[in-house]
PDB file of C-alpha atoms in Angstrom:
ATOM      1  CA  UNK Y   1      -9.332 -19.139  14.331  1.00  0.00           C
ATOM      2  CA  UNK Y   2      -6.089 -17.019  15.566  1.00  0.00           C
ATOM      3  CA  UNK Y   3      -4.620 -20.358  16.308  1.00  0.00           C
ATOM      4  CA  UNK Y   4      -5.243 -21.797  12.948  1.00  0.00           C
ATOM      5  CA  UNK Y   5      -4.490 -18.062  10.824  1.00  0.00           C
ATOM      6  CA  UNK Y   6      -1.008 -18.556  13.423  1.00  0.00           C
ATOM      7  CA  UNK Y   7       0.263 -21.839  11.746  1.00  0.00           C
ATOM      8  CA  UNK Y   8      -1.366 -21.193   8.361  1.00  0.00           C
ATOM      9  CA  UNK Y   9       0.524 -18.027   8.825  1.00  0.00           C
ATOM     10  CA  UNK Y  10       3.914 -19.933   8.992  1.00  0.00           C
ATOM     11  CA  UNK Y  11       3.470 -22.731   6.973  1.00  0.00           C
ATOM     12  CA  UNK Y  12       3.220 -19.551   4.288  1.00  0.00           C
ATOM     13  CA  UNK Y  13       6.426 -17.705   5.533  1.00  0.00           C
ATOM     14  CA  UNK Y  14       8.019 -21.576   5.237  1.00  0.00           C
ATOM     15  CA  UNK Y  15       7.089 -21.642   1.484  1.00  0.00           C
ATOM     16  CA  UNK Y  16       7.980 -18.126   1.254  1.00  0.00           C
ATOM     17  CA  UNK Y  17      11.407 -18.536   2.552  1.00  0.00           C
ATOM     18  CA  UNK Y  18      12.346 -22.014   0.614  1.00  0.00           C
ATOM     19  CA  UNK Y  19      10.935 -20.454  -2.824  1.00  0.00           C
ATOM     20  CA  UNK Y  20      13.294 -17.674  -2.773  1.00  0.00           C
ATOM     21  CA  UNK Y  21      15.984 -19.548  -1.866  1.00  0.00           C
ATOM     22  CA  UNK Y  22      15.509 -21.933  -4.739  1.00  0.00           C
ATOM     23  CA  UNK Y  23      14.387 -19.455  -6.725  1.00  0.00           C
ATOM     24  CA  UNK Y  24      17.261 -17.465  -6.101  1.00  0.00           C
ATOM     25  CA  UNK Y  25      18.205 -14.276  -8.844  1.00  0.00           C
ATOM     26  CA  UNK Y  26      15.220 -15.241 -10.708  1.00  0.00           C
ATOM     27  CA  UNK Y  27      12.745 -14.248  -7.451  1.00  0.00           C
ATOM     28  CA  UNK Y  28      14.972 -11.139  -6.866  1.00  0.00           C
ATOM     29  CA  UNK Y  29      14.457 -10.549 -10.767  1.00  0.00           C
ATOM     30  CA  UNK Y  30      10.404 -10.502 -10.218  1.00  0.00           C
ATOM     31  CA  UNK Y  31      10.217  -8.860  -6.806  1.00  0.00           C
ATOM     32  CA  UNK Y  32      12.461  -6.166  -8.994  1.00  0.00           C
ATOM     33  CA  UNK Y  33      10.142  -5.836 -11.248  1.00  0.00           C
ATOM     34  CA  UNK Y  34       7.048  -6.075  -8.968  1.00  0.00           C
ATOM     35  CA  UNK Y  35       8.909  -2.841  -6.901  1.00  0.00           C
ATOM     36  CA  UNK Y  36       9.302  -1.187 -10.238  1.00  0.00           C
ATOM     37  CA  UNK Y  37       5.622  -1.463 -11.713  1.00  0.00           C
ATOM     38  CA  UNK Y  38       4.580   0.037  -7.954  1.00  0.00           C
ATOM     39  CA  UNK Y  39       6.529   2.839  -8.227  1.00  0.00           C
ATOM     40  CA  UNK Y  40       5.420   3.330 -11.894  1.00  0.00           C
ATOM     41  CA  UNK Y  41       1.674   3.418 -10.567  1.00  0.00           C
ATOM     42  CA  UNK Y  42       2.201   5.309  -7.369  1.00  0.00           C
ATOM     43  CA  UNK Y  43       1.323   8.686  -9.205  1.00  0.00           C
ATOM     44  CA  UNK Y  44      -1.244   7.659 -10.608  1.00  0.00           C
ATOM     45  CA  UNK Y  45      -3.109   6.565  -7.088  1.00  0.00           C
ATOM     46  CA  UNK Y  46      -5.772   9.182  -6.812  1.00  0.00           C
ATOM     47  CA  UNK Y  47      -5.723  10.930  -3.854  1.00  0.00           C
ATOM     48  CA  UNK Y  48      -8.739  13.037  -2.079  1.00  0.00           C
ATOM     49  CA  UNK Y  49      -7.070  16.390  -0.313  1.00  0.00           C
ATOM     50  CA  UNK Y  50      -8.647  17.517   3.122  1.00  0.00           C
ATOM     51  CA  UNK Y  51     -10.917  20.068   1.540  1.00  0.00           C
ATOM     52  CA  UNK Y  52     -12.940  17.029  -0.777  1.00  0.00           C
ATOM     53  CA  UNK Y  53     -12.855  14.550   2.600  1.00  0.00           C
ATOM     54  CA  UNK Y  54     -14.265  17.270   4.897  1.00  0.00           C
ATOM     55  CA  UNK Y  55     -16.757  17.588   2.163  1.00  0.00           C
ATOM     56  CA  UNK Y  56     -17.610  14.136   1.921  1.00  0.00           C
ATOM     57  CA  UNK Y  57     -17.865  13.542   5.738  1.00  0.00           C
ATOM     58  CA  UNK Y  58     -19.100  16.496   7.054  1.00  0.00           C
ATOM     59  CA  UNK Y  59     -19.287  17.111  11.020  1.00  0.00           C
ATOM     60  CA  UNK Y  60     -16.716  14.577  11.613  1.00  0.00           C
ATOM     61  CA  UNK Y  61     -13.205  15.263  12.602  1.00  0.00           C
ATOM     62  CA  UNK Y  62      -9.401  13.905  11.430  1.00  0.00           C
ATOM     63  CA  UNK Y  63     -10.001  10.674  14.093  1.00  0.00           C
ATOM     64  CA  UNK Y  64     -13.410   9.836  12.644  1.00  0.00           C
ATOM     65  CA  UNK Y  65     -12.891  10.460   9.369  1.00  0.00           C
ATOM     66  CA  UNK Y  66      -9.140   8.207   9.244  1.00  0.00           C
ATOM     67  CA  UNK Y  67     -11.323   5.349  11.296  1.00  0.00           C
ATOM     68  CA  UNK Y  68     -13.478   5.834   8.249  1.00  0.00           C
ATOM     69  CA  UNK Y  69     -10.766   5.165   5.916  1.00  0.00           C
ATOM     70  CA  UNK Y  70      -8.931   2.649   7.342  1.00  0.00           C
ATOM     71  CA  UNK Y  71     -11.849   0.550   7.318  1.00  0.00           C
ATOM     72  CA  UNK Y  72     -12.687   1.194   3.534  1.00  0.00           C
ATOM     73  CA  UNK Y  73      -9.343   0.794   2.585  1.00  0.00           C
ATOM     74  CA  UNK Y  74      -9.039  -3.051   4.815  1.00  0.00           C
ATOM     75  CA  UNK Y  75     -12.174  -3.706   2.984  1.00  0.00           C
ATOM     76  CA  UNK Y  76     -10.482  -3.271  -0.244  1.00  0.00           C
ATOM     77  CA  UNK Y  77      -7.141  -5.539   0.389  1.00  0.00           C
ATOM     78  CA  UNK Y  78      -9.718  -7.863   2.133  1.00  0.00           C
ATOM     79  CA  UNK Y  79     -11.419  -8.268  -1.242  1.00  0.00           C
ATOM     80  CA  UNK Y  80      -8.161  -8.563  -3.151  1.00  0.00           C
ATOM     81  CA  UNK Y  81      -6.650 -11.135  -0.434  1.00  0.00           C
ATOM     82  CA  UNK Y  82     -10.513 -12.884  -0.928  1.00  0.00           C
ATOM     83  CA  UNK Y  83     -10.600 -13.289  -4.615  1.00  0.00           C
ATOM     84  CA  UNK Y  84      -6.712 -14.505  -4.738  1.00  0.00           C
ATOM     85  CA  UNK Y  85      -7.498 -17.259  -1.627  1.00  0.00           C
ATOM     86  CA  UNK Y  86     -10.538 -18.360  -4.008  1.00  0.00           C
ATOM     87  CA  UNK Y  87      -8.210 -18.664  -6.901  1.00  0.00           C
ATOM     88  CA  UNK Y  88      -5.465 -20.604  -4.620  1.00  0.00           C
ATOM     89  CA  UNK Y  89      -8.338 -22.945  -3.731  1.00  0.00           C
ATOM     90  CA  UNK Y  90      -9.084 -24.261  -7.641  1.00  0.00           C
ATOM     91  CA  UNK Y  91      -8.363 -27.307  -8.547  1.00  0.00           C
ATOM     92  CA  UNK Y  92      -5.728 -25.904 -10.860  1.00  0.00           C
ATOM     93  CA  UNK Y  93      -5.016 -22.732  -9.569  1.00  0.00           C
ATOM     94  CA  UNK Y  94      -4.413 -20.368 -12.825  1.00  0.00           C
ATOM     95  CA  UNK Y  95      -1.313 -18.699 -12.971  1.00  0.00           C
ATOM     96  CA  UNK Y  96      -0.369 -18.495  -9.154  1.00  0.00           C
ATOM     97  CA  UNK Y  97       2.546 -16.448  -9.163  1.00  0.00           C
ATOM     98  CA  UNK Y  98       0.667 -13.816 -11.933  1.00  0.00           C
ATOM     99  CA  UNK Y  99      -2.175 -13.838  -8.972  1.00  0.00           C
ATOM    100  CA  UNK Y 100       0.227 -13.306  -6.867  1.00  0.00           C
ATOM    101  CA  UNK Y 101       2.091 -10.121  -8.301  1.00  0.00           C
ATOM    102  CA  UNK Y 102      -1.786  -8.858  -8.572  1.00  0.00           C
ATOM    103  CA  UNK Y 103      -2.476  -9.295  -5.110  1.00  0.00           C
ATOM    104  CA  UNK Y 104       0.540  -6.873  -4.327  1.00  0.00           C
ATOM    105  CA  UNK Y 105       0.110  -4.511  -6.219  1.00  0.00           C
ATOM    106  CA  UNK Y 106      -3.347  -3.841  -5.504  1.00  0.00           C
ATOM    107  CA  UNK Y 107      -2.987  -3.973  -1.694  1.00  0.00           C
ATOM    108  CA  UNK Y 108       0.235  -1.643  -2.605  1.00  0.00           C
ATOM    109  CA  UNK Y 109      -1.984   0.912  -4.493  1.00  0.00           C
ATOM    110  CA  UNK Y 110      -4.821   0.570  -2.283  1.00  0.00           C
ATOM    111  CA  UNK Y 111      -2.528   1.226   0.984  1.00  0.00           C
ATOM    112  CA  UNK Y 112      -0.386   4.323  -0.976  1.00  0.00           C
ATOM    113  CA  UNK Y 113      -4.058   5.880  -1.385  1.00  0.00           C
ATOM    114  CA  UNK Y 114      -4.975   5.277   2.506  1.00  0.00           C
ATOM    115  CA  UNK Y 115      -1.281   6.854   3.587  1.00  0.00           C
ATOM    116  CA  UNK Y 116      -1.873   9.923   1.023  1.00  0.00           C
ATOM    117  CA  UNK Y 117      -5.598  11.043   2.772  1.00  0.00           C
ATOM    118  CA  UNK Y 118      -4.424  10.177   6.215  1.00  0.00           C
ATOM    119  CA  UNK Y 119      -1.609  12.713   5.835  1.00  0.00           C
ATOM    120  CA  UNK Y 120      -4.324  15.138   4.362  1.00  0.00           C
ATOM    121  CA  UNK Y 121      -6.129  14.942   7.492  1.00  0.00           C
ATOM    122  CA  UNK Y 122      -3.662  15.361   9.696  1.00  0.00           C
ATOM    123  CA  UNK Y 123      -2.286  18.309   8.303  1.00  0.00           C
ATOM    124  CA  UNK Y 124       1.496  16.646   6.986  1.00  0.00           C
ATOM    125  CA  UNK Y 125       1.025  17.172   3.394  1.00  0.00           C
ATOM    126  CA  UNK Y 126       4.709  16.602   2.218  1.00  0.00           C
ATOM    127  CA  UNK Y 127       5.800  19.317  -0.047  1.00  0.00           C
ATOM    128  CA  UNK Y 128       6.684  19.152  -3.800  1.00  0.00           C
ATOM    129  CA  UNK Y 129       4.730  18.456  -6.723  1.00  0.00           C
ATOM    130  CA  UNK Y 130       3.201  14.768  -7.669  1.00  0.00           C
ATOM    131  CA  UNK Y 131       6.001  12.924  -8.149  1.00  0.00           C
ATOM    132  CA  UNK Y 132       7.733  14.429  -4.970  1.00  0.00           C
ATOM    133  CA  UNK Y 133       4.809  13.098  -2.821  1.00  0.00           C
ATOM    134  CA  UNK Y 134       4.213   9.798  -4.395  1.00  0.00           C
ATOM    135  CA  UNK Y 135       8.038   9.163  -3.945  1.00  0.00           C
ATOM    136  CA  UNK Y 136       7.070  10.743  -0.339  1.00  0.00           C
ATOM    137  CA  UNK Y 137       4.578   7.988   0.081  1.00  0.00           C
ATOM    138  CA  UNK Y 138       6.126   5.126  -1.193  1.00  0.00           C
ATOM    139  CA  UNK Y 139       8.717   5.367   1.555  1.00  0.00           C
ATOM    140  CA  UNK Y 140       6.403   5.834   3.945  1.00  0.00           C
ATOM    141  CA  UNK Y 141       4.444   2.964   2.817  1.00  0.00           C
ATOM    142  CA  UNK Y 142       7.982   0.528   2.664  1.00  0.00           C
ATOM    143  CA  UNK Y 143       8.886   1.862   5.898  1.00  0.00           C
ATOM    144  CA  UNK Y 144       5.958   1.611   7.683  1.00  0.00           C
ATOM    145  CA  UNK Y 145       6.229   4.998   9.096  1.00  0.00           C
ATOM    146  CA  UNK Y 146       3.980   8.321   8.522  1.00  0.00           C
ATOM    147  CA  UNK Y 147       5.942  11.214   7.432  1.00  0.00           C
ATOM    148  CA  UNK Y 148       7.451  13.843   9.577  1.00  0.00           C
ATOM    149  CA  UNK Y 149       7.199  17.521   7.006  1.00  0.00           C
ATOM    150  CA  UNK Y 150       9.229  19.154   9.864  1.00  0.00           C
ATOM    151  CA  UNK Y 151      12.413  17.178   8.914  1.00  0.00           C
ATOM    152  CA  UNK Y 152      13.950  17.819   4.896  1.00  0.00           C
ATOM    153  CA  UNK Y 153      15.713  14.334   4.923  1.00  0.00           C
ATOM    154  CA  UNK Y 154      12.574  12.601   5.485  1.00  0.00           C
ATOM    155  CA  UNK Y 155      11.259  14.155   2.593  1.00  0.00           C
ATOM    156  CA  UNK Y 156      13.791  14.487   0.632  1.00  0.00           C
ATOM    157  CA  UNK Y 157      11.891  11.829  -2.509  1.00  0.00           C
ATOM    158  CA  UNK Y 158      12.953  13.117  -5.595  1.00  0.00           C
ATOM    159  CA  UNK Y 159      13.172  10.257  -8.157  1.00  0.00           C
ATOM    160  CA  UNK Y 160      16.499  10.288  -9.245  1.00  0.00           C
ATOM    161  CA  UNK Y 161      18.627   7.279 -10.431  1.00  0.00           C
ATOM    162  CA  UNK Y 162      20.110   6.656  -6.590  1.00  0.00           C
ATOM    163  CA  UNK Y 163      17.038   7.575  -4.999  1.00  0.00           C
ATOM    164  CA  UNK Y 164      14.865   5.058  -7.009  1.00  0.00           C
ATOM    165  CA  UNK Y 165      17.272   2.374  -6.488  1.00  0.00           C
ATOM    166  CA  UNK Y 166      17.301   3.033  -3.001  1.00  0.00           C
ATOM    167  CA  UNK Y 167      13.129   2.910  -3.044  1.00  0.00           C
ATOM    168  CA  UNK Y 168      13.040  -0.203  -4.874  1.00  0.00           C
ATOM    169  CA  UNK Y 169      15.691  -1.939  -2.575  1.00  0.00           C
ATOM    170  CA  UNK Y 170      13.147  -0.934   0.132  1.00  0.00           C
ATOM    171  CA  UNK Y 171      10.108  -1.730  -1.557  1.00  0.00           C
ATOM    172  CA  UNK Y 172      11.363  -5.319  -1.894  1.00  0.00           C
ATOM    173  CA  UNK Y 173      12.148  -5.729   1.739  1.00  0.00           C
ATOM    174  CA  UNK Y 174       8.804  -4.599   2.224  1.00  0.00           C
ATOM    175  CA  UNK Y 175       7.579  -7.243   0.123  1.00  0.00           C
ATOM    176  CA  UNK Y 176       9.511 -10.371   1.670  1.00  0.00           C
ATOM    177  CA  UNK Y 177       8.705  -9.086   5.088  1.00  0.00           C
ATOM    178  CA  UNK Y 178       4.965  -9.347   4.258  1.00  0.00           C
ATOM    179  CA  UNK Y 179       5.030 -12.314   1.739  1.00  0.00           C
ATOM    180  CA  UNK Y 180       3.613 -14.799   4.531  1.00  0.00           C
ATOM    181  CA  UNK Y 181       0.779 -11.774   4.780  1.00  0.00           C
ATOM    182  CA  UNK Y 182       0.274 -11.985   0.849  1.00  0.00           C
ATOM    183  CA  UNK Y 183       0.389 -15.634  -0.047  1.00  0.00           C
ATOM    184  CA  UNK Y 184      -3.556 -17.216   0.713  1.00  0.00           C
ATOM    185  CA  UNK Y 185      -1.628 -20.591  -0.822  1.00  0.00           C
ATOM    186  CA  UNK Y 186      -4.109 -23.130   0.109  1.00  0.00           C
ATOM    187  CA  UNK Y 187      -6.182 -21.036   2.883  1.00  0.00           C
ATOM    188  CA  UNK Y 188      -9.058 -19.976   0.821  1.00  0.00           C
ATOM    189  CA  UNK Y 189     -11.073 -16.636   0.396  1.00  0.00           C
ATOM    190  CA  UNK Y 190     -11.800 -16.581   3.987  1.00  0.00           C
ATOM    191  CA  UNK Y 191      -8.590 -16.353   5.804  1.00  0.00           C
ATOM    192  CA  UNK Y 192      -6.834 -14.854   2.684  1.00  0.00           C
ATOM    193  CA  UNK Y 193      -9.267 -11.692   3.300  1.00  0.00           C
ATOM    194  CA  UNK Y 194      -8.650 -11.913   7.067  1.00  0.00           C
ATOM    195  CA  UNK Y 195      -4.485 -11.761   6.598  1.00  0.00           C
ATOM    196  CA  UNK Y 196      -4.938  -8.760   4.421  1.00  0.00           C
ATOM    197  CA  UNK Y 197      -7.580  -6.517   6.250  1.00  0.00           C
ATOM    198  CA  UNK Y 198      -5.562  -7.390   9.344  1.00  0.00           C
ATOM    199  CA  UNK Y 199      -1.967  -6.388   8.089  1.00  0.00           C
ATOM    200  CA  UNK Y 200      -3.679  -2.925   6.332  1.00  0.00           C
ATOM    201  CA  UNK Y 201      -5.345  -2.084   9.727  1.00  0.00           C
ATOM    202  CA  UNK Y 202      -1.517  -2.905  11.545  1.00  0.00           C
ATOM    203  CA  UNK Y 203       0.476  -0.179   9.015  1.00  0.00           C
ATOM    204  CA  UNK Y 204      -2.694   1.945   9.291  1.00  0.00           C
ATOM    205  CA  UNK Y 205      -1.767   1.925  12.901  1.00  0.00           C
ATOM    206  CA  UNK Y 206       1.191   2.348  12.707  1.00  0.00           C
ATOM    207  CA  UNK Y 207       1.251   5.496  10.383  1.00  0.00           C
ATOM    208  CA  UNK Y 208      -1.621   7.104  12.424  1.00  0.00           C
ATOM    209  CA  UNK Y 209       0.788   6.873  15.412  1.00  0.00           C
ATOM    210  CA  UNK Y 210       3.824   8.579  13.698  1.00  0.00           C
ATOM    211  CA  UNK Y 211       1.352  11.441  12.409  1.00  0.00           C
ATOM    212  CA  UNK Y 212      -0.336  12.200  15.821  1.00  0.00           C
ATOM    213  CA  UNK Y 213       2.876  13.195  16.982  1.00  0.00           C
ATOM    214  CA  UNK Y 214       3.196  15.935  14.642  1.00  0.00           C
ATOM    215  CA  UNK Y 215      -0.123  16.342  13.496  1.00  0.00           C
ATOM    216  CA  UNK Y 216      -1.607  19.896  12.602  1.00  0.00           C
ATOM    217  CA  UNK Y 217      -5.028  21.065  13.569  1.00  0.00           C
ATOM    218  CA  UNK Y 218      -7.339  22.143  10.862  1.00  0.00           C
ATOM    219  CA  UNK Y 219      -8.014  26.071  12.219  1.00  0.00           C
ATOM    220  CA  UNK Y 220      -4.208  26.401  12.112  1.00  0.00           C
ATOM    221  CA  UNK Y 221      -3.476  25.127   8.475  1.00  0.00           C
ATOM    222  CA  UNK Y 222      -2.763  27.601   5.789  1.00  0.00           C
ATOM    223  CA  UNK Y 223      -4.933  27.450   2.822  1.00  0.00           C
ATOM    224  CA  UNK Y 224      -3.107  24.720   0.740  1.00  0.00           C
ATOM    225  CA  UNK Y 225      -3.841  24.377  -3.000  1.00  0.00           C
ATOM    226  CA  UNK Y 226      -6.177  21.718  -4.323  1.00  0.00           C
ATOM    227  CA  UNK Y 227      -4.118  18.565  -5.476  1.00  0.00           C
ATOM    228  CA  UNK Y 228      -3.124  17.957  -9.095  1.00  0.00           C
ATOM    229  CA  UNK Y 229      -5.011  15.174 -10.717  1.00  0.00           C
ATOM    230  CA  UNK Y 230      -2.753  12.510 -12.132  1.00  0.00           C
ATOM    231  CA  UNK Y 231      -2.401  12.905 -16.219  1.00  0.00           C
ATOM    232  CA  UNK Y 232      -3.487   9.291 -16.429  1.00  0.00           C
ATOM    233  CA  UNK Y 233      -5.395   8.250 -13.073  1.00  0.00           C
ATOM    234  CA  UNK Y 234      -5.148   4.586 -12.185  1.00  0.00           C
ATOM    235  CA  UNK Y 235      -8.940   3.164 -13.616  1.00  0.00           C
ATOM    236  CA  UNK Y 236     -10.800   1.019 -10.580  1.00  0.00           C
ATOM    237  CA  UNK Y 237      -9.923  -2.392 -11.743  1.00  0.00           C
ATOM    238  CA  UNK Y 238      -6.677  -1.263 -13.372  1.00  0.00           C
ATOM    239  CA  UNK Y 239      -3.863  -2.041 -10.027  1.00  0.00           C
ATOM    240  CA  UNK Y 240      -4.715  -5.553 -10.185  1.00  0.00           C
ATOM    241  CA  UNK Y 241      -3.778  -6.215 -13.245  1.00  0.00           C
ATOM    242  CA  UNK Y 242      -1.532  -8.636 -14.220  1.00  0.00           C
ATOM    243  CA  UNK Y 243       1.432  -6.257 -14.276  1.00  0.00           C
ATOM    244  CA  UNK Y 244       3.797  -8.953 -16.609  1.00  0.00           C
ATOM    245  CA  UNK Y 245       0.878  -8.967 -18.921  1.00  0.00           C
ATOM    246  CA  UNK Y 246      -1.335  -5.627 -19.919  1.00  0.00           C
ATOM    247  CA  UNK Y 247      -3.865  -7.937 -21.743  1.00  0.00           C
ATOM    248  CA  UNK Y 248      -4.788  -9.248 -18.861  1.00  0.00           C
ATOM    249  CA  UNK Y 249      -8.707  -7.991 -17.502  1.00  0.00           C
ATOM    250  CA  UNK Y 250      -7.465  -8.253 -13.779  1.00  0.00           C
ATOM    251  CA  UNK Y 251      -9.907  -8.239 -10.789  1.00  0.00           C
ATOM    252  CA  UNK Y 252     -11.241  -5.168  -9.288  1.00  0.00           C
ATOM    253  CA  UNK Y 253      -9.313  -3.053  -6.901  1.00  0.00           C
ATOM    254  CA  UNK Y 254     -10.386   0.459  -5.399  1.00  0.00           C
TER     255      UNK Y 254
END
């Protein structure tokens, strides 16, 4: 199966790679606008703060509980990765590239979420209001890396015009380096869960990793405020809409 997922895997990055090269300003033009419509929902992810996850898995500690969540949250992208493989497989598959721009923004909302709580837990809430931790997230989530509170500059997110440029020009690396990961062309619901439960549980990793090394026990955090609810939380279903199209009933996401 590894062997097959390898070449299927490939054949994907192939297609990936000869697309945007025909495709040229027009592909830059939607992966602009992809990186846009995830930074416009990234406040909106709603995020559980250590006090409401201790409460909802009580007894167990930061390991246990982030094993917990990095299994719910592959789950998720597996069923997102699932449903867009199905579609791929039709005889005329609808709309592949709106499919497509679904499929990453829901695994881009759904991993945002799992990056917030994992920081809860291990004590590395970044500072700032909402929009100062979203932005906070959204570079941790393009740059595969967990944030380190103890250094400003890496949390230095504030949404201004050269900082968001700066986030989207990273978002849409992000997005080309994982295209292969994101494109169940012709593989069916199968592997196209597999690619996505497997990439979320590598940046999970990965992120885990980065906050171990800085991580702060429970009995030696100061009391930290509950976290704000977003004005207008992001409805289950909503990330996976088509984000060209608002009329569009999507699939389900979180």
């Amino acid at each position: 199966m590894l062997t097959t997922l390898s070449v299927i895997r490939e054949k994907a990055a192939g297609l990936a790679r000869e697309g945007l090269r025909k495709g040229g300003s027009r592909a830059k033009a939607g992966l602009a606008h992809l990186a846009d419509r995830i930074i416009d929902i990234a406040p909106r992810v709603p995020v559980r703060d250590l006090q409401t996850l201790r409460a909802q898995f009580p007894g167990l500690g930061p390991e246990q509980i982030a094993d917990k969540l990095v299994s719910g949250a592959a789950n998720a992208t597996s069923t997102v990765g699932a449903g867009i493989g199905a579609a791929a497989m039709l005889p005329v598959p609808p709309a592949m590239p709106t499919e497509l721009a679904a499929e990453i923004t829901g695994v881009a909302a759904i991993e945002l979420k799992l990056i917030a709580e994992l920081h809860e837990l291990y004590g590395l809430r970044p500072p700032g209001g909402l929009k100062d931790r979203s932005a906070a997230y959204l570079r941790s989530w393009s740059e595969e890396r967990g944030i380190d509170v103890r250094k400003p500059s890496s949390v230095n997110a504030a949404l201004g015009g050269q900082m968001k440029r700066e986030l989207r020009q990273q978002i849409m690396k992000r997005m080309v380096r994982n295209l292969p990961n994101l494109m169940p062309f012709m593989v069916g619901a199968a592997v196209g869960a597999l690619m996505n439960r497997r990439d979320t549980r590598r940046v999970a990793g990965k992120i885990r990793a980065d906050l171990r090394k800085a991580q702060v026990p429970w009995d030696a955090l100061p009391e930290l405020p509950a976290l704000e609810e977003p004005a207008e939380p992001l409805a289950v279903g909503e990330i996976t809409h088509d984000p060209l199209n608002p009329e569009n009933p999507g699939r389900p996401g979180l």
